XYZ file of C-alpha atoms in Angstrom:
531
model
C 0.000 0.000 0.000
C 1.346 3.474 -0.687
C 2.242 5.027 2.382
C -0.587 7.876 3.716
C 1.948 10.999 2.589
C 1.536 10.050 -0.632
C -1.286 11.677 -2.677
C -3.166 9.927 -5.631
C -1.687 11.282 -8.456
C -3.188 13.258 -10.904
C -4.594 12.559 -14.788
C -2.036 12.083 -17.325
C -2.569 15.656 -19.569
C -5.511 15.148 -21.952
C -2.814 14.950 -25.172
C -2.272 11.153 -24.143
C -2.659 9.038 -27.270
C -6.074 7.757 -27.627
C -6.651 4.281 -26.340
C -4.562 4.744 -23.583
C -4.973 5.667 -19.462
C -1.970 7.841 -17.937
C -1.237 9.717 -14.733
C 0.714 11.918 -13.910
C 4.284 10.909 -11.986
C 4.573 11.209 -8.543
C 7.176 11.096 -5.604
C 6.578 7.755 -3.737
C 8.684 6.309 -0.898
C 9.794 2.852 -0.974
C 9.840 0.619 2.791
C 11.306 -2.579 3.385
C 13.142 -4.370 5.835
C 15.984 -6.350 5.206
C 14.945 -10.335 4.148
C 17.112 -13.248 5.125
C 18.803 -13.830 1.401
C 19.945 -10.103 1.384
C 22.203 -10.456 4.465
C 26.182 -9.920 4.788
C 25.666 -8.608 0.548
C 26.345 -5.687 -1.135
C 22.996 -3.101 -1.888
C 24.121 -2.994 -5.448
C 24.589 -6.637 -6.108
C 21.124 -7.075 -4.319
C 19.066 -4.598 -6.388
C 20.502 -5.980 -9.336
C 19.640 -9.905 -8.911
C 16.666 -9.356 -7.249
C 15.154 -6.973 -9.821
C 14.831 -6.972 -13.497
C 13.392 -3.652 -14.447
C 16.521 -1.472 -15.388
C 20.499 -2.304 -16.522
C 23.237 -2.543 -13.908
C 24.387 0.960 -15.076
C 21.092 2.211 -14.192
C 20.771 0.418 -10.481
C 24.888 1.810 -10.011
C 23.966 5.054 -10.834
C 20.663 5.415 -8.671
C 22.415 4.414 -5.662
C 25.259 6.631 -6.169
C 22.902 9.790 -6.447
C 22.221 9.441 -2.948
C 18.232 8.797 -2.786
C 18.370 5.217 -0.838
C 19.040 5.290 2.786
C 19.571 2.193 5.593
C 18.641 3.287 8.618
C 18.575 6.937 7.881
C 21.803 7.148 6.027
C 22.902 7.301 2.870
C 23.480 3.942 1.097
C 26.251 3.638 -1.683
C 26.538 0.346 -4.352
C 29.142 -1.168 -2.043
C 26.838 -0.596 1.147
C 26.508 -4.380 2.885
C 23.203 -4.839 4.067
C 22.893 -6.268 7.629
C 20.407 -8.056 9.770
C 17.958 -5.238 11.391
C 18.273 -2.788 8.509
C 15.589 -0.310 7.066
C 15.701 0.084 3.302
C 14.376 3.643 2.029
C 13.971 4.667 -1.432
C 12.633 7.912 -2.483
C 11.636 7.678 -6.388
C 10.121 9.895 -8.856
C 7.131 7.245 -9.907
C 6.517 7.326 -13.978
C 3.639 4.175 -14.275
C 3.800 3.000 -17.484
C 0.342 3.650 -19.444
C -2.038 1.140 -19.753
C -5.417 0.600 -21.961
C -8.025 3.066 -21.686
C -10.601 0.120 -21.693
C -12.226 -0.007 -18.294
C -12.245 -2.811 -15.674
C -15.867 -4.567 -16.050
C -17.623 -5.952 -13.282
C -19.752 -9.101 -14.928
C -20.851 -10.344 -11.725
C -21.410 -9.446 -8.043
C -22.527 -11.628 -5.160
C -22.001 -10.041 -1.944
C -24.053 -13.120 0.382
C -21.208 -15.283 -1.143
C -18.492 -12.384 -0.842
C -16.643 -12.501 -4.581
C -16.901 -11.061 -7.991
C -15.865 -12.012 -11.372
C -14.314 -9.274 -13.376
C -13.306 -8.775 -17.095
C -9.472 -7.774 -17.057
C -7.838 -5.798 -19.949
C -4.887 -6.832 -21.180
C -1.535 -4.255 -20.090
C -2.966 -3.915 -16.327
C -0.657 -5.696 -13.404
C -2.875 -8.032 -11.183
C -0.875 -6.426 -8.113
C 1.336 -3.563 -7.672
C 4.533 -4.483 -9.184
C 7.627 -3.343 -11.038
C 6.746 0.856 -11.577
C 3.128 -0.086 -11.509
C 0.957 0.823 -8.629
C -2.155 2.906 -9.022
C -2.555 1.603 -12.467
C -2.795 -2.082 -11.145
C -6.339 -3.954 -10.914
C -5.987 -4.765 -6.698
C -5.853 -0.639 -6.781
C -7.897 0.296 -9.408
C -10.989 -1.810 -7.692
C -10.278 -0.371 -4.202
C -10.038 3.143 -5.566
C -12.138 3.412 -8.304
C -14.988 0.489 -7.556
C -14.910 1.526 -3.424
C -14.219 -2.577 -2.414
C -12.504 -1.956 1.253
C -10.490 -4.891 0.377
C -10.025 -7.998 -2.197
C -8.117 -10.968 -2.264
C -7.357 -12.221 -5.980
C -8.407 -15.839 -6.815
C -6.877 -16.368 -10.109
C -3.650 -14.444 -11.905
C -3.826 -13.457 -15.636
C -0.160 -12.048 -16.727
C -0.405 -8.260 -17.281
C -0.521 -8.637 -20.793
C -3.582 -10.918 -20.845
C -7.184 -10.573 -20.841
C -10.163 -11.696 -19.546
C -12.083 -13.892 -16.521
C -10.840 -13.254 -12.643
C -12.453 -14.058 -9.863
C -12.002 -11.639 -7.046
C -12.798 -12.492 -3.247
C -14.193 -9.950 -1.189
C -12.937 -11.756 2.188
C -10.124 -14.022 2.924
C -11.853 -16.982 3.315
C -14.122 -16.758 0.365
C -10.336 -16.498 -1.563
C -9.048 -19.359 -0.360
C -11.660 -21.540 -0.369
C -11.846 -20.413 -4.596
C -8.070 -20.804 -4.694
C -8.211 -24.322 -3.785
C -10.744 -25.351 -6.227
C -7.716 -23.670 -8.982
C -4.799 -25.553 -7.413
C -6.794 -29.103 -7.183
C -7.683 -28.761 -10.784
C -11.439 -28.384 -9.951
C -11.540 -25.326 -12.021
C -12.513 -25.702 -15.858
C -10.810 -22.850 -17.611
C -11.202 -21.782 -21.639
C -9.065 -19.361 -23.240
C -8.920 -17.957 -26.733
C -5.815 -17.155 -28.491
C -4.831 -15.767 -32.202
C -1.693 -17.720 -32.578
C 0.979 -17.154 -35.670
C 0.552 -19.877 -38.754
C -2.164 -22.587 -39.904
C -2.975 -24.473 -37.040
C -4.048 -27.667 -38.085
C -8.014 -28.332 -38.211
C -8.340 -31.174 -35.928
C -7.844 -30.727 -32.158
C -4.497 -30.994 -31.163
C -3.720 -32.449 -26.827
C -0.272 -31.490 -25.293
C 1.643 -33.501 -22.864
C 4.679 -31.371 -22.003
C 5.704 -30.737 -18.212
C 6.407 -27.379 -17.804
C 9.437 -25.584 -15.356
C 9.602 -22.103 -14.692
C 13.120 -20.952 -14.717
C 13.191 -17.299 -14.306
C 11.217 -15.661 -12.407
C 12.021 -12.631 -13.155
C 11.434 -12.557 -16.489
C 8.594 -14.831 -15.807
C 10.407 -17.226 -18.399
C 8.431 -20.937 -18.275
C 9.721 -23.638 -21.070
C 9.383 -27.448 -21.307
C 11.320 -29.678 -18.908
C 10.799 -33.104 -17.567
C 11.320 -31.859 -14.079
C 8.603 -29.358 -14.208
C 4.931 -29.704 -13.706
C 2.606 -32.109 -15.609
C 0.557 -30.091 -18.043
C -1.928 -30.697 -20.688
C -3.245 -28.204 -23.365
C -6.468 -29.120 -26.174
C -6.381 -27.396 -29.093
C -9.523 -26.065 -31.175
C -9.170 -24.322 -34.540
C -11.584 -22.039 -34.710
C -11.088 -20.207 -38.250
C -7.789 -19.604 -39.883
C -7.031 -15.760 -41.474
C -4.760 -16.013 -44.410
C -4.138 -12.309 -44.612
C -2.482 -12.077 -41.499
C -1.218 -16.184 -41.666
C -2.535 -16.267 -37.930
C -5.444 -18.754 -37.012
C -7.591 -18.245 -33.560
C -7.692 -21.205 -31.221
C -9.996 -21.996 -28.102
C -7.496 -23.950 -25.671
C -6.966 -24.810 -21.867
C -4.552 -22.010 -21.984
C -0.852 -22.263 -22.158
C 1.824 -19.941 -24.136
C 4.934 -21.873 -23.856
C 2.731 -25.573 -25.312
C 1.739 -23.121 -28.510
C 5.138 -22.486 -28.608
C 5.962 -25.667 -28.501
C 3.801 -27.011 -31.153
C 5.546 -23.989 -33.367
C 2.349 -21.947 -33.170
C 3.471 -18.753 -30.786
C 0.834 -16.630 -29.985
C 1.071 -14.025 -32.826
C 2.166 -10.798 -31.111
C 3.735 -12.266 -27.552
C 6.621 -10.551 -27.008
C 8.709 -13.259 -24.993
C 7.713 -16.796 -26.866
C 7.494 -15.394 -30.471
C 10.569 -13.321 -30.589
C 13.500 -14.340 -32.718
C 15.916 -12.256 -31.445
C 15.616 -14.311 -28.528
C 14.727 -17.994 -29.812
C 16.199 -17.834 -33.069
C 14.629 -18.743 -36.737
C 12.740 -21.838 -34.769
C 11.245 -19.826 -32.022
C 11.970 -22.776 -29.643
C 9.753 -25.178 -31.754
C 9.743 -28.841 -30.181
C 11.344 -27.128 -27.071
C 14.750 -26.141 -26.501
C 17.864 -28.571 -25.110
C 18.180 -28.745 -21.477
C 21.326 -30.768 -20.663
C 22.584 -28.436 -17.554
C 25.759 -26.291 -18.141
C 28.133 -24.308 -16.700
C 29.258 -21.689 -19.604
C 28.162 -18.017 -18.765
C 28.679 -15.227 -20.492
C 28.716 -11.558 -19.073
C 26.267 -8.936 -21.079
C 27.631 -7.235 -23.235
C 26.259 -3.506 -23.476
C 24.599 -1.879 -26.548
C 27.137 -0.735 -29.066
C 25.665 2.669 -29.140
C 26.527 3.128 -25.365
C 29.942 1.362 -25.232
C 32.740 3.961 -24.707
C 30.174 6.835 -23.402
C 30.233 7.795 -19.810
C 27.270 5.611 -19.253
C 28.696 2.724 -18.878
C 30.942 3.748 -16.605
C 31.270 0.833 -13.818
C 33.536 2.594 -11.774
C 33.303 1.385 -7.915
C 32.899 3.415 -4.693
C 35.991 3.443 -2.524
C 36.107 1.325 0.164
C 34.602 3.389 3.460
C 35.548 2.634 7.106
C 33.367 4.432 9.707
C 33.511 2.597 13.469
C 30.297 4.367 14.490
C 28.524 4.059 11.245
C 25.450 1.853 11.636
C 26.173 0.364 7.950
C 29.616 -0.695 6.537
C 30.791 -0.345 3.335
C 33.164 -3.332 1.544
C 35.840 -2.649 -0.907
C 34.555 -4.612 -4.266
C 37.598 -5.659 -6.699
C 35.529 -8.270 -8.391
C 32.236 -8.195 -10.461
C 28.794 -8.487 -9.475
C 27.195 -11.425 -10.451
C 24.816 -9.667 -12.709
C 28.037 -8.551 -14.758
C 29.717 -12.180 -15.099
C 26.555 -13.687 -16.153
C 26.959 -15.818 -12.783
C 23.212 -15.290 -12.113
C 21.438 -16.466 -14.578
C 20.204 -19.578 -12.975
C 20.107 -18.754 -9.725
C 16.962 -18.596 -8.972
C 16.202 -21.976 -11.155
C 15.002 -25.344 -9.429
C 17.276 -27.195 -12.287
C 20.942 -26.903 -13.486
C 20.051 -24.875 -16.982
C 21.630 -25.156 -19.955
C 23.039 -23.466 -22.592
C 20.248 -22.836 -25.144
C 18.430 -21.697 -21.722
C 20.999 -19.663 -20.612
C 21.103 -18.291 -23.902
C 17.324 -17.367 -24.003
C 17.624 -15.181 -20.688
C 20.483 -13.569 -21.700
C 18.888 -12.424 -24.828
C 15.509 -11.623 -22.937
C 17.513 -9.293 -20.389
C 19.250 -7.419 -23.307
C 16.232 -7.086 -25.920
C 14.736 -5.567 -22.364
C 17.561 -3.483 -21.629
C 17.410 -2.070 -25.161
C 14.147 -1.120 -25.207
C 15.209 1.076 -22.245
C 18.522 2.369 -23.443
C 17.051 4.964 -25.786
C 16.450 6.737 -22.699
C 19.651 6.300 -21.005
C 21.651 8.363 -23.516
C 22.301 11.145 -20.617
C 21.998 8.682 -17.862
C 24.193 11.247 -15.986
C 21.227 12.304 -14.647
C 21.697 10.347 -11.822
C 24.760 12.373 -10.998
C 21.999 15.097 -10.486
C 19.148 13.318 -9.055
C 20.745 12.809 -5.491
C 20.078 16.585 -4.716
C 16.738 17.203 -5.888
C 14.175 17.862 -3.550
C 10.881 15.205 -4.185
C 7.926 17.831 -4.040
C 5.361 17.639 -1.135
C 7.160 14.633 0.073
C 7.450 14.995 3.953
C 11.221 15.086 5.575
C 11.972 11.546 7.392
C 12.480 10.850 10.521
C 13.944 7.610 11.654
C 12.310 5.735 14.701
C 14.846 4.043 16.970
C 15.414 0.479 16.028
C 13.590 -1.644 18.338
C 10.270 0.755 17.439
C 11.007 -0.005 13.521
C 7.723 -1.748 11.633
C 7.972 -4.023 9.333
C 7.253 -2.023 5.885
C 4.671 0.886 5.407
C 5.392 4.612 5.723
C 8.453 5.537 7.597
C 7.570 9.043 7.244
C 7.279 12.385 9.600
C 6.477 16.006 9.070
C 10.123 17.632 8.852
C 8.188 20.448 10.644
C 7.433 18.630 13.700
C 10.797 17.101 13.950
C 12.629 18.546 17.726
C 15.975 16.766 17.674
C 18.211 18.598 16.751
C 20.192 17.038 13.190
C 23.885 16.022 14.415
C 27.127 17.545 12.251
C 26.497 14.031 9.659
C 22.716 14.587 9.341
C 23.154 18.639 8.386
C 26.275 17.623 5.889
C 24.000 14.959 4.850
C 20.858 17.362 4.317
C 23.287 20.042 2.567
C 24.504 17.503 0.202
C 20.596 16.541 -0.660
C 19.767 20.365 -1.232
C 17.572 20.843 -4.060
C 20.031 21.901 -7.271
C 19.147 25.031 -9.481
C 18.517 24.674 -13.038
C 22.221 26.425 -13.363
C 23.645 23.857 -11.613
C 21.502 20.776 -12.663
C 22.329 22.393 -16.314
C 26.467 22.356 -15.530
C 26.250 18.784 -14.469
C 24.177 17.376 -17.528
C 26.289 19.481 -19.917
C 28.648 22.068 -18.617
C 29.148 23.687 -22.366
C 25.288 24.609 -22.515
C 24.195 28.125 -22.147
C 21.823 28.209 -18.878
C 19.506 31.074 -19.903
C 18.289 28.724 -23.068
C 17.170 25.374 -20.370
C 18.296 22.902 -22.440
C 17.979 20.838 -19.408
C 14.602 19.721 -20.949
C 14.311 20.438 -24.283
C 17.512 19.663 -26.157
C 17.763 16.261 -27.720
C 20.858 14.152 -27.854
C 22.020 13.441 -31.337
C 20.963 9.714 -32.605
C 23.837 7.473 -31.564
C 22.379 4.027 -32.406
C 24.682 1.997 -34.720
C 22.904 1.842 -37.497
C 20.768 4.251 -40.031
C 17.616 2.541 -39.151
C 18.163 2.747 -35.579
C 19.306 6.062 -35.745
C 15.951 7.166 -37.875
C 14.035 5.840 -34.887
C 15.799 7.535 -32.366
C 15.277 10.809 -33.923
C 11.703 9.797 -34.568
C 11.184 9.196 -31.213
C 12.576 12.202 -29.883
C 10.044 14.241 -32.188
C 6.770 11.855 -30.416
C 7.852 12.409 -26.733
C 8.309 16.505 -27.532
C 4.801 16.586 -28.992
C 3.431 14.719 -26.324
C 5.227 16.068 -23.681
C 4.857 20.250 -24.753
C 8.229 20.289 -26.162
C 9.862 18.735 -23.107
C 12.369 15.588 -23.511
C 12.855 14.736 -19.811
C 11.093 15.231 -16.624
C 10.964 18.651 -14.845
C 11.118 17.140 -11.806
C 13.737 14.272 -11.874
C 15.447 14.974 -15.054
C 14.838 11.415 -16.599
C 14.240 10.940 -20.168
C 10.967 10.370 -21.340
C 9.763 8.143 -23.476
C 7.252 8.094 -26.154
C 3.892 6.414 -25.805
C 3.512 2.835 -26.939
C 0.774 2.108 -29.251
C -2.681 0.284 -27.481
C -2.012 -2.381 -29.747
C 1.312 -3.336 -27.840
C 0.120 -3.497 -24.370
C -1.311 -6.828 -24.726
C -0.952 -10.187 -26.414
C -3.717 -12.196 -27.928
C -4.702 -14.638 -24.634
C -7.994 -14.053 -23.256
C -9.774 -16.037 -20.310
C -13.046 -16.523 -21.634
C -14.820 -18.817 -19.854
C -14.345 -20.636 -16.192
C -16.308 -23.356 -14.594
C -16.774 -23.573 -10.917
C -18.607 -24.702 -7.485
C -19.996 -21.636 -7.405
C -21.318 -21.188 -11.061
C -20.221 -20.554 -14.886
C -19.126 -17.097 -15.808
C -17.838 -15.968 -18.875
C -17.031 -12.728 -20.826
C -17.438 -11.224 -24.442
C -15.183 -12.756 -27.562
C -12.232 -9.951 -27.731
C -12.381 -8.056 -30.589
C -9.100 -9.476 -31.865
C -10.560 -12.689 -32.393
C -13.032 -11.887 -35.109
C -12.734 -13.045 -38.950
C -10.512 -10.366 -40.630
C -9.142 -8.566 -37.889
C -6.327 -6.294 -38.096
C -3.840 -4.608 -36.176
C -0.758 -2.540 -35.924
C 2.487 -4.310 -36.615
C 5.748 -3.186 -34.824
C 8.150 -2.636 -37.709
């Protein structure tokens, strides 16, 4: 839950593209005690296993502009986190957009204390990642005025259709049950790439899960015991895409060589190669690693500069500070597989690595003055309250760890005041020096001036400079954020924020529910390619 000094933000401005649902950012503080597998390890090697959302560079840089604290001081990459500590982040929150199509309510039975719901495809079940008003748990407590629910069922964000909500804990896990034994009919439809074949098709492939993080699943004979039928149910030859009712299941339509059309993980050649992993992928276990290697647009620039902190030693300090000669894990390629039940092997190891990067590059655009960070660590995060840390055997557990900086009586000691001057709020002069000390202040290219294309290759270069163009229109002229300096980007098309799986019908104790066909899977349908 957000902490209570946090306002719901405001509307996106009304020039969002059509189709889509914005708001505007907002300053949010991060909470979190230190868990068991982060102890005795550096903050930097911890943010970058345990999260997927940004490059190392990125995570190295955030921590060096001075926003995360443990226990009320500043944390640097090397900083080792120890048993007791309180993890504070202060970030300048840009959601993602998601589809302008609303959250439906098909079905309400308060005696019995659930409802089913149609989801759209793009919206996070729970807040996750740099989602959190724009999830569905929020969006039906805020918007809908349910106290509280407890989700049955998970659809990925990108997919569509049937969940069934509890409105009390018990009701949940009583419905949960009936999903985990099996009980549960479920019917999806899907618009997969190719001629499926005419006659109904039955997989028997066990699947694994081996990265969570990417939320990567593929066929294994150690994983779970899973069957998917196959109905045709017309074939389009304009598009070459045919639309199936199934049991669900991405990775068995991969499988059969039949990806769902516009998925970006299982029908992605850049990651799985001319085959797209048809008839699975080999999985005798390995050992070979490989670190990643950066785009070749950013190597050589000053943002991939990995330089380390220096080692710290301060007896009274109540967090250390290690010197770090050797690489992270993230940066030897050590951790892919870590979090996998089963030795992987190459082609898998292979498959993540090529997942992280296509993900990284989809970000980098945006990291060409990634410098920013060198800024960020004195801005001041509007209307968010000072902090005041309680002593240590007071400390919850998570949620707001935030006081009024009026009310605060003690007065700071010599660290806290050096501390405070170092986090004053920088003027545009000086904000302007540090992002590029040969720009005239008086002009504020701060926002507005675009970095020339740097991408390796005409094409990529024509997009950059394409791109720059849609985020200054949509954005009044601006190319980064006037209150954290980070680039923005340029809003995806609707079409991209979901991929052609839709729960359409479940069968339960409690009743049959089911929603409309999506639109996608009528004869003739078209939609926007990405080029």
């Amino acid at each position: 839950m957000a902490p209570d000094a946090v306002p719901a933000p405001a509307p996106a401005p009304a020039h969002a593209r059509p189709g889509l649902r914005k708001i505007a950012p907002y300053w949010y503080p991060y909470t979190t005690m230190a868990k068991g597998r982060w102890l005795d390890r550096e903050i930097l090697e911890i943010v970058s296993t345990e999260f997927r959302d940004r490059s190392i560079e990125y995570y190295r840089y955030a921590l060096e502009s001075g926003v995360t604290t443990i226990n009320g001081k500043i944390a640097k990459p090397g900083t080792i986190v120890r048993n007791g500590d309180r993890i504070e982040n202060v970030v300048h929150r840009h959601e993602p957009p998601v589809t302008s199509r609303p959250v439906k309510i098909l079905h309400e039975d308060q005696e019995s204390e659930f409802i089913v719901i149609d989801k759209p495809g793009s919206i996070p079940v729970h807040a996750t990642g740099r989602y959190f008003y724009l999830s569905l748990v929020e969006i039906l407590q805020r918007e809908f005025g349910y106290p509280k629910v407890y989700t049955v069922n998970r659809l990925d964000r990108l997919t569509s259709g049937l969940m069934i909500i509890g409105l009390s804990s018990s009701r949940a896990h009583v419905l949960s049950q009936e999903f985990v034994q099996g009980e549960v009919k479920k019917e999806y439809i899907a618009r997969c790439s190719g001629e499926f074949p005419a006659e109904e098709v039955v997989v028997d492939q066990p699947l694994l899960t081996v990265d969570r993080q990417m939320g990567l699943n593929i066929v294994h004979s150690d994983g779970k015991p899973a069957q998917t039928v196959f109905t045709r149910l017309h074939y389009d030859k304009s598009t070459n895409t045919s639309v199936l009712h199934s049991h669900q299941i991405r990775v068995h339509l991969q499988y059969l060589g039949y990806p769902i059309a516009n998925d970006p993980v299982y029908s992605e050649t850049k990651i799985w190669g001319p085959n797209l992993g048809k008839g699975g992928i080999d999985t005798t276990p390995s050992d070979d690693r490989a670190p990643p290697v950066a785009p070749a647009h950013l190597v050589g620039t000053d943002t991939a500069d990995s330089t380390r902190v220096p080692p710290q030693s301060d007896p009274g300090a109540e967090t250390s500070v290690l010197p770090s000669p050797q690489l992270l894990p993230r940066e030897t390629g050590k951790d892919i597989g870590m979090g996998s039940p089963v030795p992987l092997s190459a082609e898998a190891v292979g498959v993540i690595t090529r997942l992280r990067n296509m993900k990284d590059e989809d970000e980098d655009w945006s990291r060409w003055r990634d410098v920013v960070f060198k800024a960020k660590g004195r801005l001041h995060p509007t209307g968010m309250p000072g902090q005041k840390l309680p002593p240590q055997n007071r400390r919850k557990r998570g949620g707001p760890a935030w006081a009024d900086a009026d009310k605060l009586t003690d007065t700071p000691s010599d660290e806290q005041q050096r501390q405070q001057q170092q986090s004053a709020p920088l003027t545009e002069e000086e904000a302007l020096a540090i992002l590029d000390p040969a720009s005239p202040p008086g002009e504020n290219p701060l926002l507005r001036v675009a970095p020339p294309p740097d991408a390796p290759t005409e094409c990529g270069r024509a997009k950059q400079a394409a791109a720059q163009i849609t985020v200054q229109e949509e954005n009044d002229g601006a190319l980064y954020c006037g209150e954290c300096y980070l680039p923005l980007h340029p809003d995806p098309s609707p079409e991209r924020l979901y991929i052609f799986l839709h729960a359409l019908r479940y069968t339960t104790s409690l009743g049959v529910f089911e929603t409309e066909m999506p639109e996608w899977a009528a004869k003739g349908w078209q939609w926007e390619r990405s080029s």
